[in-house]
C-alpha cells in the first residue's frame, strides 16, 4: 500500500467514488434479478479503484473510451447516476436514450465514447480521437480502457502500433482481471507479461497495482503527463480482479473459491479505509454510505418514473441530419 | 454543352481532383490508407497529393485495415473529415467490424449524441485477372447496413462530383469505385457540376425495357442498349448511383413506363442487390409488369484468374441483349 500522502478531502473523495460504483452495481444486480434491468449486465465489482484513480488524472476535455463493463468508468467520469440508471431501464431519459443499455453508455458532455461491446472495438476509435486532437493541435488525452482479453485481438496490436508510429496522445489502460470471460490469461496467451507485449511496440509501459487506488491515481497522473507532453502513448497494465462472475449469466465454474477469497482480501473498499483510519473513520464511512444510498435511491426513482420511447421513434438517429455541436 | 465548355477527363483523375479540391477547401479533410502517399495510391488515384499536401494530410498507414478504418471513425468523432482509402474491397472485410459495429451504429446506439462524417473509398469489382481475393463485388453487402450511405459512381462526372457531398454528409459514406472505370475518359463540363448523392439517373431514355444497373456494369449495359437499338428495341438504362438508401422511385417509374425490367449486378445473385431491386419491383409495380423481372449477375464462383474463366463469370453485354430481347419479344428467357 502506498503511504498516505493525501489530505482528508482527497481520501474521502476516493472512498466516496469507489463506494458509489460498488453500491450502484450491487443495486443493479438486484434490479436485474427483479427483472427491471435486462440484457447483459457486466459488473465491475472489485475493480473500482482503477476507474476511480484514472479519471482523477484526466481533464474535463479529455476523452474516455471504455468497454461493456463501464458503469464504474461512467460514474467516475461524472455521468449522472440518474441518467445512467435510466439507461439500464431502457428509458428515454437514459444517457443513450435507452438505445444502448448497460453495455453502451455514451455521453457527449463528458466526452465518453462508449460502452463498446466488441472486445478491442474501442481501441481504434481511441487512436482516431487522439489523431484528431494531434492534427488540430489540441493538447488533449484519450484514455482507452480494455480488459486483458482484448490483447488477443488484432485490434490491440494494430492500434498500439498505429498510436506509437504516429506518436498519438492515447493512454491505454489495460484492466487485467486475469480472465477473458472464463478463460484464464495463461490458457490464452503464450506471453502473459502484458507490459512486455506493449513494450514491443516501443510504447512506455508499466504495471500498476489496480487494487490500490492511490497507486492507480499516482501512476495515471504520471502516465497522463507523459502522454500530454507529446511523448506518444503510454500503456498501463492495471492488475485487478473481478469479485463477481463475468456477467449475470455466468455460473463462474472456472475459478476456485480460494482464489476469489484471496483477492477479496485486497478489496479496495476495505483496504483503503483501513490504511488511513484517521481520515476514514467509521462515522465518515457511514456518512458516505448514507449519501451514496440516497443518490442510488434517487436514481432508481428517476429511472422508474422515466418514459418509454414510442416505437414510432424507432428509426431516429440511424442517420443524422447534422453533426451535433 | 459547347465544345469550349467541356474537357476530357479520366475517372481516376476526376477522383483525384475531387480529393484535392476537398483538401484545399477544408483543413479538417485528410486522406489515409495503405500506400496513398509516397507510393501514389495502389491505383494511382492519389498520385501527387503527398507531394502537395505532405505526410500529415496524405497519411500512409500500416497494413492495419481494422485500426485505420476505426481511427477514421475516431477522427471523425474528434472533428476531422477523414477520407479513408481501403486498397480493395476484399481487404475491407478486415475492417468490417469497425464499419458495421462502430461507423454504422454509434449515432443510433448513443441516442443521437454523435455523428460520423467519414468517407471510405473502396475499389471494387473484377475484370483485371486479379483472381479471387481482389476481384469481388461486395458493395451489396454494405448496402444491407442501416446507417451507411453507399455510392457507386459509374461516370467520370460522378467520380468528380460525389466526394464533396459525401464529405458534407454527417453520416458515414462508402464510395465504391470499379477498378475497370479508372482508365475511362469522358467529356465533362469544364466547371465541375454539383451532383446529388440521393438519386438514381436515367442514362438513356427508352420505352421497351428498363435495364437497371450501377458502377462498373454501366458501360456494358449502355453497350447492350446500343445493340438493342439496332434491333429496334428501345431500352432505358438506369444507373442506381446510390446503393443505399435506394432511389426506389426512379426505378419504379421507369418500370411503370416500360413494363419490363432486367437488373444487371456484378455481385453474386444469391442475396444480392439485384435481388433487392427485383423484390421492390415485385412489391410495388407487379401489376405494371408484362414479364417476370430478370437478373444478370456474376456466376457464383470465387472469381478465377484465367482470362476466359473470369470473363465467363462476369455479366456480359451479349447476355443483357439476349435476355432483354427475349423479354420484349415475349419469348421464354431460357429458350
XYZ file of C-alpha atoms in Angstrom:
660
model
C 0.000 0.000 0.000
C 1.250 3.438 -0.902
C 1.960 5.603 2.102
C -0.855 8.082 2.656
C 0.379 11.375 1.303
C -3.006 12.863 0.716
C -5.320 15.046 2.689
C -8.638 14.145 4.202
C -10.787 15.560 1.373
C -8.862 13.578 -1.177
C -9.276 10.373 0.828
C -12.993 10.960 1.261
C -13.448 11.662 -2.457
C -11.699 8.445 -3.452
C -13.665 6.414 -0.945
C -16.929 8.052 -1.955
C -16.327 7.338 -5.642
C -15.444 3.683 -5.090
C -18.432 3.276 -2.804
C -20.781 4.870 -5.357
C -19.639 2.445 -8.017
C -19.856 -0.596 -5.724
C -23.293 0.186 -4.353
C -24.694 1.305 -7.704
C -23.715 -2.013 -9.240
C -24.886 -4.102 -6.309
C -28.239 -2.422 -6.741
C -28.132 -3.111 -10.470
C -27.621 -6.812 -9.733
C -30.707 -6.768 -7.508
C -32.715 -4.934 -10.132
C -31.534 -7.431 -12.707
C -32.806 -10.308 -10.598
C -36.077 -8.424 -10.209
C -36.371 -8.137 -13.995
C -36.082 -4.357 -14.030
C -32.790 -4.454 -15.907
C -32.459 -6.875 -18.813
C -29.952 -7.846 -21.479
C -26.370 -8.371 -20.396
C -25.053 -6.879 -17.178
C -21.293 -6.951 -16.565
C -20.244 -5.808 -13.123
C -17.033 -4.042 -12.168
C -17.180 -5.095 -8.531
C -13.602 -5.393 -7.246
C -12.101 -3.191 -9.958
C -13.407 0.177 -8.718
C -10.001 1.549 -7.762
C -8.980 1.693 -11.428
C -11.722 3.908 -12.847
C -11.666 5.996 -9.684
C -7.932 6.593 -9.829
C -7.507 7.071 -13.570
C -10.402 9.511 -14.008
C -8.882 11.840 -11.429
C -5.857 12.193 -13.664
C -7.935 13.377 -16.644
C -9.106 16.871 -17.529
C -12.681 17.713 -18.450
C -11.947 17.950 -22.186
C -10.001 14.689 -22.372
C -11.829 11.711 -23.893
C -12.713 8.301 -22.498
C -13.315 5.110 -24.479
C -14.488 2.143 -22.432
C -15.922 -1.343 -22.739
C -19.174 -3.097 -21.924
C -18.048 -3.242 -18.253
C -18.211 0.539 -17.988
C -20.639 1.599 -15.261
C -17.729 2.436 -12.989
C -15.968 4.474 -15.627
C -19.168 6.341 -16.415
C -19.838 7.255 -12.797
C -16.226 8.172 -12.092
C -16.146 10.291 -15.234
C -19.036 12.326 -13.895
C -22.002 10.885 -15.758
C -25.112 11.473 -13.708
C -26.309 8.396 -11.802
C -29.920 9.167 -12.715
C -29.199 9.129 -16.445
C -27.101 6.002 -16.055
C -29.797 4.129 -14.156
C -32.452 5.305 -16.614
C -30.304 3.803 -19.378
C -30.296 0.471 -17.521
C -34.070 0.719 -17.512
C -34.174 1.479 -21.232
C -35.819 4.861 -20.674
C -35.672 7.909 -22.933
C -34.078 9.808 -20.063
C -31.178 7.355 -20.174
C -27.761 8.623 -21.102
C -28.039 6.905 -24.521
C -31.815 7.438 -24.846
C -32.397 3.821 -23.904
C -30.844 2.607 -27.139
C -27.617 1.375 -25.618
C -28.355 -0.221 -22.278
C -25.721 -1.376 -19.814
C -23.091 -2.076 -22.462
C -23.380 1.141 -24.472
C -23.116 4.189 -22.262
C -22.321 7.334 -24.275
C -22.136 10.922 -23.107
C -21.032 13.764 -25.331
C -20.898 16.233 -22.415
C -18.127 14.303 -20.663
C -16.578 13.058 -23.937
C -17.440 9.472 -23.041
C -17.362 7.427 -26.275
C -18.845 4.142 -25.087
C -19.531 1.482 -23.969
C -18.091 -0.808 -26.729
C -19.199 -4.450 -26.616
C -16.849 -5.762 -29.282
C -13.690 -6.787 -27.435
C -10.967 -4.462 -28.712
C -13.505 -2.439 -30.687
C -12.822 0.784 -28.848
C -9.068 0.862 -29.357
C -9.080 2.070 -32.975
C -11.631 4.731 -32.024
C -9.327 5.994 -29.292
C -6.464 6.165 -31.772
C -8.646 8.225 -34.118
C -9.828 10.591 -31.396
C -6.195 11.156 -30.458
C -5.252 11.628 -34.102
C -7.913 14.327 -34.433
C -6.510 16.100 -31.380
C -2.973 15.929 -32.665
C -3.924 17.143 -36.151
C -5.916 20.039 -34.698
C -3.188 20.999 -32.240
C -5.289 20.351 -29.138
C -3.428 19.187 -26.070
C -5.906 16.516 -25.035
C -5.571 12.923 -23.896
C -7.759 9.974 -24.848
C -7.944 7.304 -22.156
C -8.868 3.909 -23.550
C -9.941 1.142 -21.165
C -9.987 -2.523 -22.148
C -9.525 -5.872 -20.496
C -6.597 -8.233 -20.905
C -8.820 -10.332 -23.168
C -8.528 -7.604 -25.796
C -4.796 -8.271 -26.025
C -5.618 -11.373 -28.066
C -7.444 -9.278 -30.660
C -5.741 -7.923 -33.744
C -7.276 -4.551 -32.935
C -4.970 -4.277 -29.908
C -1.800 -4.852 -31.891
C -2.867 -2.695 -34.819
C -3.949 0.146 -32.550
C -0.856 0.085 -30.330
C 1.338 0.185 -33.402
C -0.609 2.984 -35.053
C -0.647 5.109 -31.885
C 3.084 4.528 -31.438
C 4.157 5.106 -35.025
C 2.152 8.338 -35.146
C 3.045 9.321 -31.544
C -0.575 9.889 -30.562
C -1.823 11.012 -27.147
C -3.535 7.807 -26.026
C -3.428 6.384 -22.524
C -4.032 2.648 -22.925
C -5.453 1.285 -19.674
C -5.447 -2.488 -19.684
C -7.527 -3.798 -16.816
C -6.029 -7.204 -16.266
C -8.545 -9.158 -14.196
C -6.936 -12.442 -15.282
C -9.943 -13.888 -17.080
C -11.284 -13.235 -20.575
C -14.833 -14.191 -19.692
C -13.969 -17.676 -18.401
C -10.563 -18.223 -19.975
C -7.540 -17.622 -17.793
C -4.753 -15.495 -19.227
C -2.217 -18.328 -19.169
C -4.586 -20.515 -21.166
C -4.956 -17.975 -23.970
C -1.662 -16.080 -24.214
C 1.780 -17.534 -24.848
C 3.374 -14.481 -23.214
C 1.473 -13.480 -20.102
C 3.571 -10.425 -19.269
C 1.351 -7.756 -20.848
C 3.867 -4.986 -20.285
C 6.318 -6.852 -22.498
C 3.738 -7.014 -25.246
C 3.162 -3.274 -25.108
C 6.872 -2.585 -24.922
C 7.277 -4.494 -28.182
C 5.594 -1.514 -29.870
C 8.166 0.818 -28.333
C 5.473 2.194 -26.056
C 6.230 3.241 -22.485
C 4.533 0.594 -20.365
C 4.461 -0.442 -16.739
C 2.354 -2.450 -14.317
C 0.254 -0.885 -11.582
C -1.460 -2.446 -8.581
C -5.059 -1.968 -9.635
C -6.350 -2.769 -6.136
C -4.578 0.263 -4.674
C -6.498 3.393 -5.556
C -3.698 5.748 -4.559
C -1.194 3.859 -6.665
C -3.583 3.946 -9.608
C -4.064 7.684 -9.300
C -0.379 8.358 -8.890
C 0.644 6.236 -11.887
C -2.200 7.539 -14.023
C -1.064 11.101 -13.341
C 2.469 10.217 -14.297
C 1.254 8.483 -17.465
C -1.074 11.329 -18.429
C 1.804 13.787 -18.022
C 3.899 11.758 -20.452
C 1.049 11.482 -22.946
C 0.132 15.148 -22.689
C 3.727 16.185 -23.165
C 3.503 14.720 -26.660
C 5.767 11.778 -25.962
C 3.353 9.330 -27.527
C 1.075 6.747 -25.955
C 1.525 5.025 -22.614
C 0.307 1.570 -21.670
C -0.646 0.784 -18.083
C -1.318 -2.782 -17.004
C -3.692 -2.363 -14.077
C -3.672 -5.625 -12.148
C -7.042 -6.365 -10.660
C -9.757 -8.955 -10.152
C -13.489 -9.023 -10.553
C -15.155 -10.439 -7.487
C -18.319 -11.396 -9.313
C -18.889 -13.506 -12.395
C -18.333 -12.215 -15.943
C -21.995 -11.382 -16.376
C -25.255 -12.254 -14.691
C -25.437 -15.373 -16.857
C -22.049 -16.699 -15.791
C -22.083 -19.620 -13.293
C -18.395 -18.907 -12.524
C -17.214 -22.519 -12.874
C -13.674 -21.645 -13.936
C -12.350 -20.059 -10.728
C -11.765 -21.538 -7.299
C -13.399 -20.153 -4.165
C -9.963 -19.799 -2.589
C -8.706 -17.640 -5.376
C -11.716 -15.353 -5.144
C -11.373 -15.156 -1.365
C -7.688 -14.370 -1.686
C -8.457 -11.410 -3.935
C -11.337 -10.262 -1.746
C -8.779 -9.701 0.983
C -7.425 -6.990 -1.262
C -10.827 -5.331 -1.739
C -10.033 -1.620 -2.132
C -13.208 -0.715 -0.293
C -11.745 -2.477 2.751
C -8.010 -1.933 2.416
C -8.136 1.735 1.509
C -10.067 2.946 4.572
C -8.012 0.572 6.751
C -4.860 2.283 5.510
C -5.997 5.708 6.638
C -8.080 5.351 9.769
C -7.601 8.984 10.710
C -9.356 10.213 7.587
C -11.804 7.403 7.048
C -13.189 6.603 10.476
C -16.432 4.721 10.893
C -18.532 7.844 11.167
C -17.121 9.164 7.888
C -17.688 5.834 6.172
C -21.233 5.701 7.467
C -21.825 9.181 6.125
C -20.530 8.163 2.715
C -22.773 5.095 2.701
C -25.788 7.213 3.602
C -25.102 9.749 0.867
C -24.490 7.058 -1.724
C -27.624 5.135 -0.740
C -29.670 8.310 -1.127
C -28.136 9.012 -4.543
C -28.894 5.500 -5.753
C -32.434 5.518 -4.410
C -32.984 8.793 -6.240
C -31.534 7.275 -9.411
C -33.896 4.327 -9.190
C -36.859 6.622 -8.614
C -35.775 8.685 -11.605
C -35.486 5.584 -13.786
C -38.804 4.185 -12.584
C -40.509 7.467 -13.425
C -38.799 7.635 -16.818
C -40.696 7.388 -20.064
C -40.620 4.742 -22.740
C -39.849 5.990 -26.205
C -42.644 5.455 -28.717
C -41.984 2.756 -31.296
C -42.753 5.437 -33.882
C -39.360 6.946 -33.000
C -37.545 3.685 -33.600
C -35.681 4.903 -36.661
C -34.490 8.187 -35.160
C -30.723 8.629 -35.142
C -29.966 5.815 -37.608
C -28.655 8.685 -39.700
C -28.073 12.229 -38.541
C -29.178 15.484 -40.169
C -26.126 17.304 -38.892
C -23.050 16.801 -36.776
C -24.080 17.655 -33.197
C -22.075 20.623 -31.942
C -22.764 21.998 -73.991
C -20.407 23.737 -76.401
C -17.007 22.246 -77.174
C -15.332 25.101 -75.301
C -17.301 24.244 -72.184
C -16.072 20.694 -71.825
C -12.895 18.717 -71.385
C -11.726 15.120 -71.469
C -11.232 13.739 -68.004
C -10.162 10.345 -66.744
C -12.144 8.727 -63.907
C -9.009 8.315 -61.802
C -8.028 11.943 -62.278
C -11.582 13.075 -61.543
C -11.442 11.381 -58.168
C -8.013 12.895 -57.518
C -9.231 16.378 -58.439
C -12.197 15.954 -56.129
C -9.904 14.994 -53.248
C -7.527 17.861 -53.998
C -10.390 20.302 -54.038
C -11.677 18.968 -50.706
C -8.199 19.149 -49.157
C -7.840 22.765 -50.291
C -11.306 23.757 -49.149
C -11.311 22.285 -45.642
C -8.381 21.828 -43.288
C -10.240 19.071 -41.485
C -10.092 16.852 -44.571
C -7.255 14.343 -44.806
C -6.647 11.105 -46.693
C -5.325 7.936 -45.118
C -4.804 4.404 -46.285
C -2.258 1.913 -47.498
C 0.217 3.470 -49.919
C -1.909 6.517 -50.602
C 1.117 8.765 -50.024
C 4.671 8.137 -51.131
C 3.593 5.359 -53.497
C 0.836 7.494 -55.012
C -2.026 5.088 -54.426
C -2.367 1.460 -55.490
C -4.465 2.598 -58.460
C -2.622 5.946 -58.668
C -5.737 7.835 -57.622
C -3.895 9.965 -55.068
C -0.761 10.459 -57.204
C 0.862 13.817 -56.417
C -1.232 14.642 -53.362
C 1.507 13.544 -50.951
C 3.924 15.977 -52.562
C 1.390 18.785 -52.454
C -0.163 18.287 -49.019
C 2.519 16.419 -47.082
C 2.556 13.329 -44.889
C 0.214 14.713 -42.215
C -2.734 15.053 -44.547
C -1.868 12.302 -47.004
C -1.212 9.668 -44.421
C 0.364 6.316 -45.272
C -0.875 3.667 -42.868
C 0.478 0.304 -41.814
C -1.369 -2.719 -43.242
C -3.946 -2.482 -40.470
C -7.341 -2.052 -42.081
C -9.205 -2.564 -38.829
C -7.194 0.079 -36.980
C -7.019 2.741 -39.657
C -10.686 2.499 -40.563
C -11.503 2.637 -36.839
C -9.109 5.567 -36.495
C -11.018 7.275 -39.293
C -14.207 6.839 -37.280
C -12.496 8.194 -34.165
C -11.035 11.121 -36.091
C -14.494 11.931 -37.462
C -15.818 11.871 -33.887
C -12.961 14.194 -32.990
C -13.997 16.808 -35.541
C -11.986 15.822 -38.612
C -13.357 14.937 -42.059
C -11.337 11.855 -42.968
C -11.230 10.158 -46.342
C -10.084 6.581 -45.796
C -8.988 4.528 -48.790
C -9.105 0.752 -48.494
C -6.941 -0.782 -51.194
C -9.559 -3.195 -52.474
C -12.977 -4.423 -51.434
C -11.783 -7.813 -50.236
C -9.486 -6.052 -47.748
C -12.445 -4.090 -46.412
C -13.562 -7.301 -44.750
C -10.676 -6.864 -42.313
C -12.337 -3.615 -41.247
C -15.922 -4.816 -41.394
C -16.179 -4.860 -37.599
C -15.381 -1.166 -37.398
C -17.620 -0.269 -40.345
C -20.662 -2.130 -39.051
C -20.262 -2.167 -35.272
C -18.996 1.386 -34.932
C -19.414 3.610 -38.001
C -22.934 2.485 -38.853
C -24.034 2.087 -35.254
C -22.695 4.785 -32.932
C -25.196 7.510 -33.825
C -28.203 5.363 -33.068
C -26.664 3.489 -30.136
C -25.720 6.777 -28.465
C -29.203 8.208 -28.872
C -28.098 10.714 -31.498
C -25.253 12.253 -29.494
C -22.641 11.610 -32.157
C -22.347 11.711 -35.935
C -19.643 10.053 -38.028
C -18.800 12.308 -41.004
C -16.448 9.801 -42.613
C -15.859 8.854 -46.246
C -14.413 5.454 -47.114
C -13.301 4.897 -50.718
C -13.091 1.301 -51.869
C -12.035 -0.038 -55.283
C -14.290 -2.944 -56.214
C -15.045 -5.470 -58.920
C -13.251 -7.761 -61.326
C -12.039 -7.812 -64.896
C -8.318 -7.382 -64.336
C -7.364 -11.020 -63.745
C -6.613 -10.337 -60.093
C -8.265 -13.610 -59.027
C -10.424 -14.480 -56.056
C -9.071 -12.202 -53.338
C -9.011 -8.916 -55.276
C -11.978 -9.050 -57.634
C -15.259 -9.361 -55.847
C -18.226 -7.007 -55.807
C -19.280 -6.813 -52.189
C -20.945 -3.392 -52.237
C -24.314 -5.135 -51.978
C -23.324 -6.378 -48.513
C -22.642 -2.853 -47.367
C -25.935 -1.703 -48.875
C -27.579 -4.052 -46.361
C -26.426 -1.963 -43.403
C -28.606 0.817 -41.898
C -26.615 3.906 -41.011
C -24.410 3.873 -44.108
C -24.768 5.697 -47.393
C -23.332 3.637 -50.253
C -22.359 5.277 -53.537
C -21.210 3.789 -56.816
C -20.005 6.484 -59.233
C -20.224 4.960 -62.724
C -19.358 8.054 -64.740
C -16.447 10.463 -64.691
C -18.789 13.271 -63.750
C -19.993 11.333 -60.706
C -16.429 10.420 -59.781
C -15.643 14.138 -59.874
C -18.797 15.271 -58.138
C -19.773 12.757 -55.477
C -16.943 13.311 -52.994
C -17.892 16.837 -51.913
C -21.473 15.980 -50.939
C -20.216 12.746 -49.369
C -17.866 14.755 -47.150
C -20.680 17.152 -46.288
C -22.876 14.246 -45.176
C -22.832 13.908 -41.362
C -23.018 10.118 -41.755
C -20.516 7.511 -42.950
C -20.429 7.270 -46.734
C -18.836 4.414 -48.666
C -17.784 5.136 -52.241
C -17.232 2.080 -54.413
C -15.018 2.685 -57.432
C -14.981 -0.121 -60.002
C -11.404 -0.883 -60.997
C -12.299 -1.057 -64.698
C -13.562 2.512 -64.597
C -10.288 4.128 -63.502
C -8.981 4.380 -67.078
C -12.281 5.540 -68.580
C -12.168 9.011 -70.128
C -15.271 11.049 -70.740
C -16.243 14.530 -71.807
C -17.229 16.551 -68.740
C -18.144 20.199 -68.167
C -15.150 22.469 -67.564
C -16.729 23.628 -64.345
C -17.431 20.569 -62.213
C -21.155 20.159 -61.794
C -22.806 19.690 -58.451
C -24.158 16.150 -58.281
C -26.569 14.748 -55.750
C -25.936 11.616 -53.701
C -29.588 10.729 -53.320
C -30.994 9.742 -56.667
C -30.588 7.294 -59.496
C -30.004 8.625 -63.015
C -31.578 7.670 -66.305
C -28.534 7.358 -68.549
C -30.557 6.558 -71.660
C -34.283 7.024 -72.103
C -36.323 4.191 -73.617
C -39.801 2.726 -73.825
C -39.449 -1.029 -74.176
C -37.410 -2.344 -71.250
C -35.662 -0.945 -68.161
C -32.051 -2.046 -67.771
C -31.140 -1.324 -64.137
C -27.506 -1.332 -63.110
C -24.742 0.580 -61.314
C -20.999 1.104 -61.137
C -18.732 -0.986 -63.328
C -21.593 -2.614 -65.188
C -22.937 0.653 -66.620
C -20.645 0.645 -69.697
C -21.640 -2.875 -70.733
C -25.305 -2.109 -70.188
C -25.060 1.022 -72.350
C -23.305 -1.107 -74.990
C -26.166 -3.612 -74.801
C -28.730 -0.811 -75.113
C -26.996 0.459 -78.260
C -27.079 -3.004 -79.764
C -30.727 -3.463 -78.816
C -31.469 -0.179 -80.597
C -30.132 -1.624 -83.830
C -32.683 -4.407 -83.402
C -35.433 -1.832 -82.902
C -35.652 -2.242 -79.140
C -35.664 0.975 -77.144
C -34.057 0.242 -73.798
C -33.990 2.622 -70.848
C -30.805 2.479 -68.797
C -30.946 3.321 -65.113
C -27.773 3.914 -63.144
C -28.634 3.439 -59.482
C -25.677 5.641 -58.386
C -26.774 5.346 -54.742
C -26.973 1.774 -53.467
C -28.195 2.820 -50.040
C -30.641 4.372 -49.470
C -32.079 3.186 -52.791
C -33.893 5.631 -55.039
C -36.816 3.306 -55.482
C -38.963 5.914 -57.178
C -36.822 6.331 -60.289
C -36.746 2.557 -60.747
C -40.481 2.084 -60.243
C -41.426 4.975 -62.521
C -39.249 3.538 -65.257
C -40.695 0.062 -64.934
C -44.195 1.515 -64.911
C -43.399 3.022 -68.334
C -41.531 0.093 -69.893
C -43.327 -2.834 -68.179
C -40.122 -4.919 -68.289
C -37.006 -4.942 -66.145
C -33.565 -6.526 -66.296
C -31.227 -5.954 -63.348
C -27.502 -6.191 -64.051
C -25.307 -6.577 -60.960
C -21.700 -7.778 -60.816
C -22.346 -9.185 -57.341
C -23.334 -12.815 -56.866
C -27.038 -13.447 -57.416
C -27.970 -15.051 -54.080
C -28.906 -12.440 -51.517
C -27.707 -9.664 -53.796
C -28.552 -6.062 -54.514
C -30.213 -7.354 -57.689
C -32.493 -9.467 -55.505
C -33.434 -6.356 -53.546
C -34.230 -4.354 -56.688
C -36.246 -7.225 -58.087
C -38.189 -7.640 -54.837
C -39.064 -3.962 -54.692
C -40.355 -4.035 -58.259
C -42.481 -7.088 -57.398
C -43.820 -5.367 -54.272
C -44.649 -2.031 -55.849
C -45.005 -2.475 -59.612
C -46.104 -6.074 -60.065
C -49.270 -5.217 -61.978
C -47.338 -2.965 -64.342
C -45.069 -5.812 -65.414
C -45.562 -7.646 -68.696
C -42.929 -10.222 -67.851
C -41.007 -11.512 -64.818
C -38.061 -9.378 -63.700
C -34.774 -10.840 -64.921
C -31.350 -10.688 -63.303
C -27.892 -10.909 -64.776
C -25.236 -11.380 -62.111
C -21.812 -12.869 -61.675
C -21.679 -16.656 -61.729
C -21.483 -17.939 -58.157
C -17.819 -18.834 -58.081
C -14.805 -17.188 -56.480
C -13.549 -15.019 -59.343
C -10.923 -17.074 -61.212
C -7.615 -15.870 -62.625
C -7.677 -17.322 -66.174
C -8.980 -14.664 -68.524
C -11.626 -16.730 -70.322
C -12.928 -18.054 -66.997
C -13.080 -14.644 -65.404
C -14.900 -13.312 -68.442
C -17.358 -16.193 -68.240
C -18.004 -15.381 -64.585
C -18.902 -11.714 -65.115
C -22.033 -10.146 -66.626
C -21.666 -9.621 -70.397
C -23.364 -7.205 -72.792
C -24.348 -10.075 -75.088
C -26.260 -11.714 -72.268
C -28.053 -8.453 -71.453
C -29.045 -8.190 -75.130
C -30.248 -11.790 -75.267
C -32.362 -11.531 -72.109
C -33.806 -8.100 -72.953
C -34.752 -9.240 -76.456
C -36.479 -12.329 -75.159
C -38.465 -10.208 -72.696
C -39.524 -7.665 -75.271
C -40.357 -10.284 -77.850
C -42.370 -12.280 -75.349
C -40.189 -15.377 -75.645
C -39.014 -17.519 -72.742
C -35.700 -16.167 -71.499
C -34.160 -19.607 -71.142
C -35.482 -20.795 -74.519
